[in-house]
mmCIF file of C-alpha atoms in Angstrom:
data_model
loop_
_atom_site.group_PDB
_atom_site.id
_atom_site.type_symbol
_atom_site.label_atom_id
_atom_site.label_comp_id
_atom_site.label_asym_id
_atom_site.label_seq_id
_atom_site.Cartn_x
_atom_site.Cartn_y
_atom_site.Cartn_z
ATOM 1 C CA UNK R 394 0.000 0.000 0.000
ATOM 2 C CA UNK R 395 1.622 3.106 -0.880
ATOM 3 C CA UNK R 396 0.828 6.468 1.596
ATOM 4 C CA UNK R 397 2.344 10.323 1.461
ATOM 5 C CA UNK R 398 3.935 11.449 4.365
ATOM 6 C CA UNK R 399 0.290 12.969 5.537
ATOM 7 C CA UNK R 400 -1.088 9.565 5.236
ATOM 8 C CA UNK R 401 0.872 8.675 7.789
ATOM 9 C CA UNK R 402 0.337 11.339 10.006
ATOM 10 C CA UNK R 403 -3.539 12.345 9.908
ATOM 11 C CA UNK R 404 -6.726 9.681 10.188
ATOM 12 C CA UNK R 405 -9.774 10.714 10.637
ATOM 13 C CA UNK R 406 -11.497 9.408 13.976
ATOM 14 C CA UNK R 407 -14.135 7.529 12.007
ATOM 15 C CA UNK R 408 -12.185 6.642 8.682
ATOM 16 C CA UNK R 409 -12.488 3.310 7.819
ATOM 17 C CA UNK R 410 -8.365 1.540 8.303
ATOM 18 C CA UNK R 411 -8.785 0.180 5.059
ATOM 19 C CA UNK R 412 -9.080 3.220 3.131
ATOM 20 C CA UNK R 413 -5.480 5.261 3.297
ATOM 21 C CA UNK R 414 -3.340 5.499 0.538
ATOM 22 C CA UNK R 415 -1.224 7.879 -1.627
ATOM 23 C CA UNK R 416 1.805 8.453 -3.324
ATOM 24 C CA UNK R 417 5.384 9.927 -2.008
ATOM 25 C CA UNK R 418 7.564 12.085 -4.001
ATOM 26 C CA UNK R 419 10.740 11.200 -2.310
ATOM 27 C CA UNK R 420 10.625 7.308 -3.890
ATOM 28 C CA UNK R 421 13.517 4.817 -3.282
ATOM 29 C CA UNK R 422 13.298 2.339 -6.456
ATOM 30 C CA UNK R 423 13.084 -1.595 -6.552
ATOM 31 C CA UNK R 424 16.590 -2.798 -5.965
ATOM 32 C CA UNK R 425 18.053 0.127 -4.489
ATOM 33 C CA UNK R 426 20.134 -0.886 -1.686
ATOM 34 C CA UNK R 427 20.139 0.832 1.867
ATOM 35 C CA UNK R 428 23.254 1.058 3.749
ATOM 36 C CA UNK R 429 22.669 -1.734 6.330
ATOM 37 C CA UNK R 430 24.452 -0.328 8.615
ATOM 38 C CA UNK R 431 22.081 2.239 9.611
ATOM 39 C CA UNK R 432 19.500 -0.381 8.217
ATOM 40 C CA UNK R 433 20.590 -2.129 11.688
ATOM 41 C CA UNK R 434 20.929 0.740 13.382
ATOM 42 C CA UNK R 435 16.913 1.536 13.809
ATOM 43 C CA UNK R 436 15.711 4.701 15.426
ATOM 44 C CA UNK R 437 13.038 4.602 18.336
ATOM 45 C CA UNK R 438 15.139 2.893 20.371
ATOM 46 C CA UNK R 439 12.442 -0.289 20.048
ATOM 47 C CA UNK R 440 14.236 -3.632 19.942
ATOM 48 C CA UNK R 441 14.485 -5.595 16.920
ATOM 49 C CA UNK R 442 12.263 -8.919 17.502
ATOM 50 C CA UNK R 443 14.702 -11.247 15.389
ATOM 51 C CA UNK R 444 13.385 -14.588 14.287
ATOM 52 C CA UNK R 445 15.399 -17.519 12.709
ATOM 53 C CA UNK R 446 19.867 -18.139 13.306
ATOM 54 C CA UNK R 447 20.906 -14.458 14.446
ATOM 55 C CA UNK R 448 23.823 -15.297 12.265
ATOM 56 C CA UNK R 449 22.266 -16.519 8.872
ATOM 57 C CA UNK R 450 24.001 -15.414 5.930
ATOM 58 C CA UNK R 451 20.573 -13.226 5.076
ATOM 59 C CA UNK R 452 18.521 -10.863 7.279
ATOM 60 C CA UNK R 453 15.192 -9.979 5.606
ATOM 61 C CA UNK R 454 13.514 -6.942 7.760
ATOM 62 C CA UNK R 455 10.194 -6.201 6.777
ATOM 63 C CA UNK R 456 8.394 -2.829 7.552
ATOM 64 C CA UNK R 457 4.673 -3.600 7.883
ATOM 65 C CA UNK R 458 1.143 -2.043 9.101
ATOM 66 C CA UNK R 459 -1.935 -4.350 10.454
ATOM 67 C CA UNK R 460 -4.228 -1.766 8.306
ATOM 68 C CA UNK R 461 -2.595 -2.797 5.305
ATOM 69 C CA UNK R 462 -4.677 -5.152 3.221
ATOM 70 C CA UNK R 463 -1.494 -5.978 1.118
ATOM 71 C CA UNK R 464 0.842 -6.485 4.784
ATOM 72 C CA UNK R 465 -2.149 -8.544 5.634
ATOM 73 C CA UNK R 466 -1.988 -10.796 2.444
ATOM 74 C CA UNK R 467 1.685 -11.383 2.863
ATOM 75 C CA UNK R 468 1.096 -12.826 6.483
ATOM 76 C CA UNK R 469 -1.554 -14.817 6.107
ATOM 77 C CA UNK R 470 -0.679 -16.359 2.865
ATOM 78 C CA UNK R 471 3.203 -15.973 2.484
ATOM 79 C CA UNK R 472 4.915 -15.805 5.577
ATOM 80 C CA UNK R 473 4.062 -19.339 6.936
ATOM 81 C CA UNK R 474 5.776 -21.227 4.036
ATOM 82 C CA UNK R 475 8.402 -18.121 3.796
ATOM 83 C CA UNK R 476 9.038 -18.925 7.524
ATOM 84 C CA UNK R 477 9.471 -22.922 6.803
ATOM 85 C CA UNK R 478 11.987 -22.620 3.947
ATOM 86 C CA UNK R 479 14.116 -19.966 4.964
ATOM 87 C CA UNK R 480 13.865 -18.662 8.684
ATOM 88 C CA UNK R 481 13.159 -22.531 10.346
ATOM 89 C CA UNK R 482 16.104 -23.822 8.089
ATOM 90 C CA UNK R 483 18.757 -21.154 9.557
ATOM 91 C CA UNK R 484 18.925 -19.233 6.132
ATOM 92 C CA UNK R 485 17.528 -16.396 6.859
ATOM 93 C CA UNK R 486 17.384 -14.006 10.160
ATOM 94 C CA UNK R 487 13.313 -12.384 10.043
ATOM 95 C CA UNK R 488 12.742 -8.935 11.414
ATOM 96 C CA UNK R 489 9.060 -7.313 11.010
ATOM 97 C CA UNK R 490 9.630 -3.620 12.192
ATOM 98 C CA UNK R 491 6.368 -1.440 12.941
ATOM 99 C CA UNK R 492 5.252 1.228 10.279
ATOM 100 C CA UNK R 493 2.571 3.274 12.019
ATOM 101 C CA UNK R 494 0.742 4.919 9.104
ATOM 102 C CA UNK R 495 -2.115 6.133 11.804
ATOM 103 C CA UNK R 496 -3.549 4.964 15.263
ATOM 104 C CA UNK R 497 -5.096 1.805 14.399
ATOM 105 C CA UNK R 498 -1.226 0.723 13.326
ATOM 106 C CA UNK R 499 0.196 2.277 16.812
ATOM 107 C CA UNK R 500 -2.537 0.590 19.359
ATOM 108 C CA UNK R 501 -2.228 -2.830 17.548
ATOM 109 C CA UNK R 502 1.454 -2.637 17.657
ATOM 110 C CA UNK R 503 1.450 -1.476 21.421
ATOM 111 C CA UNK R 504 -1.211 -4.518 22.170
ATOM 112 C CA UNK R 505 1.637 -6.809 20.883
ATOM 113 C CA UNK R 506 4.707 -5.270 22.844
ATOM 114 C CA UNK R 507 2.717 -4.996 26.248
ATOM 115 C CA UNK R 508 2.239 -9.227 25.246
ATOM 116 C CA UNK R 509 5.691 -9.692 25.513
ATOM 117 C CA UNK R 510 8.093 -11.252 23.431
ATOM 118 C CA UNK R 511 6.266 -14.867 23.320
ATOM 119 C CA UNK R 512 3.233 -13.389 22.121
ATOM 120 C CA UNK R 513 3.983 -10.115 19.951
ATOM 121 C CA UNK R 514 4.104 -12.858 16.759
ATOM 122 C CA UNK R 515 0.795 -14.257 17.694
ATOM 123 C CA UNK R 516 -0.620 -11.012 18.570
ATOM 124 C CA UNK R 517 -0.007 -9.537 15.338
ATOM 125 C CA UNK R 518 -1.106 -12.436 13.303
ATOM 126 C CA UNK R 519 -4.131 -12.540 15.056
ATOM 127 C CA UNK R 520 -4.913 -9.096 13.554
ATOM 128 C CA UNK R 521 -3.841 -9.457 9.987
ATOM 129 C CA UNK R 522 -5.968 -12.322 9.902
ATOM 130 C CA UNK R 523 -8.570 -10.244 11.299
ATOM 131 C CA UNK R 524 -8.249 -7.238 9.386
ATOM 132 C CA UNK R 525 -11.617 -7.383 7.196
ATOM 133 C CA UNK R 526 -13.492 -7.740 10.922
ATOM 134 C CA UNK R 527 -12.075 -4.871 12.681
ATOM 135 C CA UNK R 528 -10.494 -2.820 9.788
ATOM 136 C CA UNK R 529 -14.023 -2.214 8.159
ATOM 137 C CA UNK R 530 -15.824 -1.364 11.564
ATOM 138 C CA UNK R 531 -17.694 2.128 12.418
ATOM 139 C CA UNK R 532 -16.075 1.412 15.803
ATOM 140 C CA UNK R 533 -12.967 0.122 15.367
ATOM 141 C CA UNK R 534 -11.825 0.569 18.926
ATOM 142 C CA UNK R 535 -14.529 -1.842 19.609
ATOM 143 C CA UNK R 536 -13.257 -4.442 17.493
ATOM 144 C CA UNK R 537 -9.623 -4.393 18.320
ATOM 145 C CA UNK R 538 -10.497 -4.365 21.790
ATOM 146 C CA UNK R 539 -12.886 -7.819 21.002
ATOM 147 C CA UNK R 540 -9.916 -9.610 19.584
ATOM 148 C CA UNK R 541 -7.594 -8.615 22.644
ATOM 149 C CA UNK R 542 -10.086 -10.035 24.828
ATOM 150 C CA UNK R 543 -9.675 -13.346 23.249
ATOM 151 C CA UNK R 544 -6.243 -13.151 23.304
ATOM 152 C CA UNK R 545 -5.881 -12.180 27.217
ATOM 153 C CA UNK R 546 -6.648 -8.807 28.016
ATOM 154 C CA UNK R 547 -8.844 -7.364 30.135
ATOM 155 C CA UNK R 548 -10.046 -3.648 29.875
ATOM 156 C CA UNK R 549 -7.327 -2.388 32.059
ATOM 157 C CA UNK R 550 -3.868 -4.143 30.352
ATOM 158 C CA UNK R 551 -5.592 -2.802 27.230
ATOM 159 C CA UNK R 552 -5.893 1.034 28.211
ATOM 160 C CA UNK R 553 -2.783 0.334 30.104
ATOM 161 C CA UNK R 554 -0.901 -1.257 26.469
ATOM 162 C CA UNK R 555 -2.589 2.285 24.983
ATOM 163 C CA UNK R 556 -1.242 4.930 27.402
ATOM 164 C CA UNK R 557 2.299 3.866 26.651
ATOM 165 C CA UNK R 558 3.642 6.918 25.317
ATOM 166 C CA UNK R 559 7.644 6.186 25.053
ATOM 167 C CA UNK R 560 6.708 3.418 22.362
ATOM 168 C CA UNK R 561 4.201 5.508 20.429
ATOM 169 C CA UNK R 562 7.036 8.576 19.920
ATOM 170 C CA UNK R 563 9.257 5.229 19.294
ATOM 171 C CA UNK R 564 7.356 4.144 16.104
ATOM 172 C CA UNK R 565 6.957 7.639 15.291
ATOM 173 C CA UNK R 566 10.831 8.296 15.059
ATOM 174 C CA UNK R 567 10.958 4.392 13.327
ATOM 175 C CA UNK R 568 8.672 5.584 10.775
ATOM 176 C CA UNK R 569 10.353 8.799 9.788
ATOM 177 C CA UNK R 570 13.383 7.124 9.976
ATOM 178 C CA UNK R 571 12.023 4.719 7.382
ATOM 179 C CA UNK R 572 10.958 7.610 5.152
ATOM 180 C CA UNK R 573 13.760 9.849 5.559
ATOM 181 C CA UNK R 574 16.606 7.740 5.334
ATOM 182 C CA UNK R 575 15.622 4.797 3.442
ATOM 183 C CA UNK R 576 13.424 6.193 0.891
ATOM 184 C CA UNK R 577 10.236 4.198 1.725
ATOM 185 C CA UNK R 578 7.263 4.015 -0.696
ATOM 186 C CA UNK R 579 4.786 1.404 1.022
ATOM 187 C CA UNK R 580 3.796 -1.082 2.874
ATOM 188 C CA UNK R 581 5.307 -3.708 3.184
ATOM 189 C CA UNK R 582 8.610 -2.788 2.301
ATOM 190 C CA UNK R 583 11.370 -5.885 2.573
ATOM 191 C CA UNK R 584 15.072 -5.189 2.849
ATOM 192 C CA UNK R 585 16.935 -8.594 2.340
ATOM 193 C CA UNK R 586 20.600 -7.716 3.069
ATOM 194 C CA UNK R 587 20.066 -4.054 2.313
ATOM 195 C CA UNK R 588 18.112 -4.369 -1.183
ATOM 196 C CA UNK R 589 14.860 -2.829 -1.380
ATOM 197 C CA UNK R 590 12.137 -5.268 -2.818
ATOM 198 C CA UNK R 591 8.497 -3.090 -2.202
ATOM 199 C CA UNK R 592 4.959 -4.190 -2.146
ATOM 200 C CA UNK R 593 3.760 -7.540 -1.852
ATOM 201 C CA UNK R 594 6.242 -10.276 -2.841
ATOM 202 C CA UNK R 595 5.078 -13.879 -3.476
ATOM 203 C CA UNK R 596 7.726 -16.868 -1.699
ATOM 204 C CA UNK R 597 8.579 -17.410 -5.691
ATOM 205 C CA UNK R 598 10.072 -13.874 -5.657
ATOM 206 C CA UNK R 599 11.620 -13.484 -2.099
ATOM 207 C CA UNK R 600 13.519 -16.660 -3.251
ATOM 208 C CA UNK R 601 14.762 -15.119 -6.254
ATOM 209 C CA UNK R 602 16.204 -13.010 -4.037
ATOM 210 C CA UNK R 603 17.392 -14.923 -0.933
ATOM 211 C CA UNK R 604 18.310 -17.912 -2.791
ATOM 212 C CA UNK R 605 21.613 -16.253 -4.323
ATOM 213 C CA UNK R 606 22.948 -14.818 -1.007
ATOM 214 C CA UNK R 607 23.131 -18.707 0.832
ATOM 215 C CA UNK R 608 26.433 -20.116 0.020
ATOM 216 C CA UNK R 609 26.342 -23.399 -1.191
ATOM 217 C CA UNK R 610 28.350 -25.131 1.510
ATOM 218 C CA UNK R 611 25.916 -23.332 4.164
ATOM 219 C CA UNK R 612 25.037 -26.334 6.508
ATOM 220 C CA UNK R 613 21.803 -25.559 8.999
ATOM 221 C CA UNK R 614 23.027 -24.704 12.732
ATOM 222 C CA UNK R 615 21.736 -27.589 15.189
ATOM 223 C CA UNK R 616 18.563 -26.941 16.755
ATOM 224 C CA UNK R 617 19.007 -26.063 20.925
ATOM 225 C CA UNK R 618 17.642 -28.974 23.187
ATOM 226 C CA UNK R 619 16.141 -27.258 26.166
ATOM 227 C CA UNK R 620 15.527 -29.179 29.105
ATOM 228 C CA UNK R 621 12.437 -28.242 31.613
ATOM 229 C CA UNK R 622 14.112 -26.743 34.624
ATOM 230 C CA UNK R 623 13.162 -28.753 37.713
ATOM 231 C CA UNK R 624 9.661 -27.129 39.426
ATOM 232 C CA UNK R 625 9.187 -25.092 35.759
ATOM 233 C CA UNK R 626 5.758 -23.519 35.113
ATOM 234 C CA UNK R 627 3.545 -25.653 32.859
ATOM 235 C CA UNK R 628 2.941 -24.639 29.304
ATOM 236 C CA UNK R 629 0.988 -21.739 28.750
ATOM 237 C CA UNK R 630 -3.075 -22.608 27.133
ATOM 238 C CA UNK R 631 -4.039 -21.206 24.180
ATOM 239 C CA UNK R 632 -5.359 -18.241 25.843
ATOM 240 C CA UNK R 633 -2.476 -15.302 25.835
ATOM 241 C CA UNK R 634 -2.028 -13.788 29.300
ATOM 242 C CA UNK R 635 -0.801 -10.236 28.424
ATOM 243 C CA UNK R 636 1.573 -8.705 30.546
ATOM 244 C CA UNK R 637 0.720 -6.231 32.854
ATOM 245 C CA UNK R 638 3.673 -4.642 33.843
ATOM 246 C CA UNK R 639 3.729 -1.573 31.532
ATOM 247 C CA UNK R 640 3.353 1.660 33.572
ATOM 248 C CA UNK R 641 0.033 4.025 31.920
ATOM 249 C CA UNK R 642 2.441 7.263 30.679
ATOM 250 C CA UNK R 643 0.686 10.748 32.011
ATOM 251 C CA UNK R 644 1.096 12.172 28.159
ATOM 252 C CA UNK R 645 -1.184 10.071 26.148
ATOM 253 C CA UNK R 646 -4.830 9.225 27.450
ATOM 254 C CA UNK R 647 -6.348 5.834 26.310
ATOM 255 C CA UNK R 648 -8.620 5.867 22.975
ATOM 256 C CA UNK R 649 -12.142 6.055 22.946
ATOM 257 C CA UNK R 650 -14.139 4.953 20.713
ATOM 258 C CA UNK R 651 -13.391 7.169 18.325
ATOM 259 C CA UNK R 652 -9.527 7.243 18.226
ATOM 260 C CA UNK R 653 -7.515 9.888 18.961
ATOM 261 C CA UNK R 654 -5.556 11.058 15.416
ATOM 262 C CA UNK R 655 -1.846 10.445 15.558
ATOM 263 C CA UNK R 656 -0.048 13.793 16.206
ATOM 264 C CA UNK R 657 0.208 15.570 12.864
ATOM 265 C CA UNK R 658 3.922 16.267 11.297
ATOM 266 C CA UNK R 659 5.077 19.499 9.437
#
């Protein structure tokens, strides 16, 4: 999905999340490359959350948004077998990074860091699969807030996971970041050592890509055996228990029904 720069700034408090999109004038073109080292280097101070052999040959960082029908096609219909062939075998190190194109973006993505690091995958999938339910909604406060029940919430660690302001101005400084020195024209954007491949990709063409980079000889690192500590806690159910450790900041007040708009950008 491409956006302009206001795009990603402004939503209207009852705008449909499906609806945004645009065109930038600053445009980094398909196969550019990014200098990885501030590629790695990612403002926000926000921790990557790295999936697959932190020292596979190739590191594929994707910048997505949950209100981006195109993000959302990639994850449900991509990713799994993506994940199987490349990040499961040790080829490949996975980053998704947050893009927050407007509020519905910023509250999903804060749902999924107040989860903590076991669930942020889940919590995130959850909503791209979910995206025609709550993305269409008059309410969509309402909706999101549905699908965090099921996942573990209550009404408090959700307007608690909302009022955290450090990781809001975080994904704010990501984002520009992403515009300003990479050149971003959409969502999703992949960078797989550096080279800019935008839009949706099918596995077929993220192979094209990755395939090259894996050295021939490359032989799979052995999978960790972990052994249950003595007295461990039992698995966790099905049901995500959020955490509920994240301090409410004094800054930014929880969202009503309506949605605060994200705080606009000269």
């Amino acid at each position: 999905m491409n956006f302009t720069r206001r795009d990603t700034l402004i939503l209207a408090a009852a705008a449909s999340a499906l609806s945004l999109c645009g065109v930038v004038t600053a445009q980094a073109a398909e196969g550019d490359v990014v200098d990885v080292a501030k590629l790695m280097a990612p403002a926000g101070d926000i921790p990557d959350k790295v999936q697959g052999n932190p020292d596979a040959p190739v590191t594929v960082i994707e910048y997505a948004s949950p209100t981006c029908p195109h993000c959302a096609q990639f994850h449900n219909e991509v990713y799994e077998p993506f994940k199987a062939a490349y990040v499961d075998t040790g080829k490949v190190k996975f980053i998704l990074r947050p893009f927050v194109r407007n509020v519905l973006d910023a509250a999903i993505f804060m749902l999924a860091e107040a989860a903590g690091p076991e669930q942020y995958n889940n919590v995130l999938a959850t909503y791209f699969r979910t995206q025609n339910n709550w993305g269409t909604s008059a309410t969509p406060r309402d909706a999101i807030l549905d699908i965090a029940k099921q996942l573990g919430f209550t009404q408090e660690s959700f307007d608690t996971a909302l009022t955290n302001q450090a990781l809001f101005t975080g994904m704010e400084a990501q984002r520009d970041q992403a515009l300003d020195e990479f050149g971003m024209t959409g969502t999703p954007t992949f960078y797989v050592n550096g080279k800019t491949l935008s839009g949706a990709k099918t596995l077929e063409q993220l192979a094209a890509e990755i395939d090259p980079l894996v050295p021939a000889d490359f032989v799979a690192p052995a999978a960790p055996t972990e052994q249950p500590a003595a007295g461990a806690m039992a698995p966790a159910t099905d049901t995500m228990a959020p955490a509920n450790t994240m301090a409410p900041a004094n800054t930014m007040a929880p969202a009503t029904d309506s949605m605060a708009p994200a705080p606009a950008q000269q």
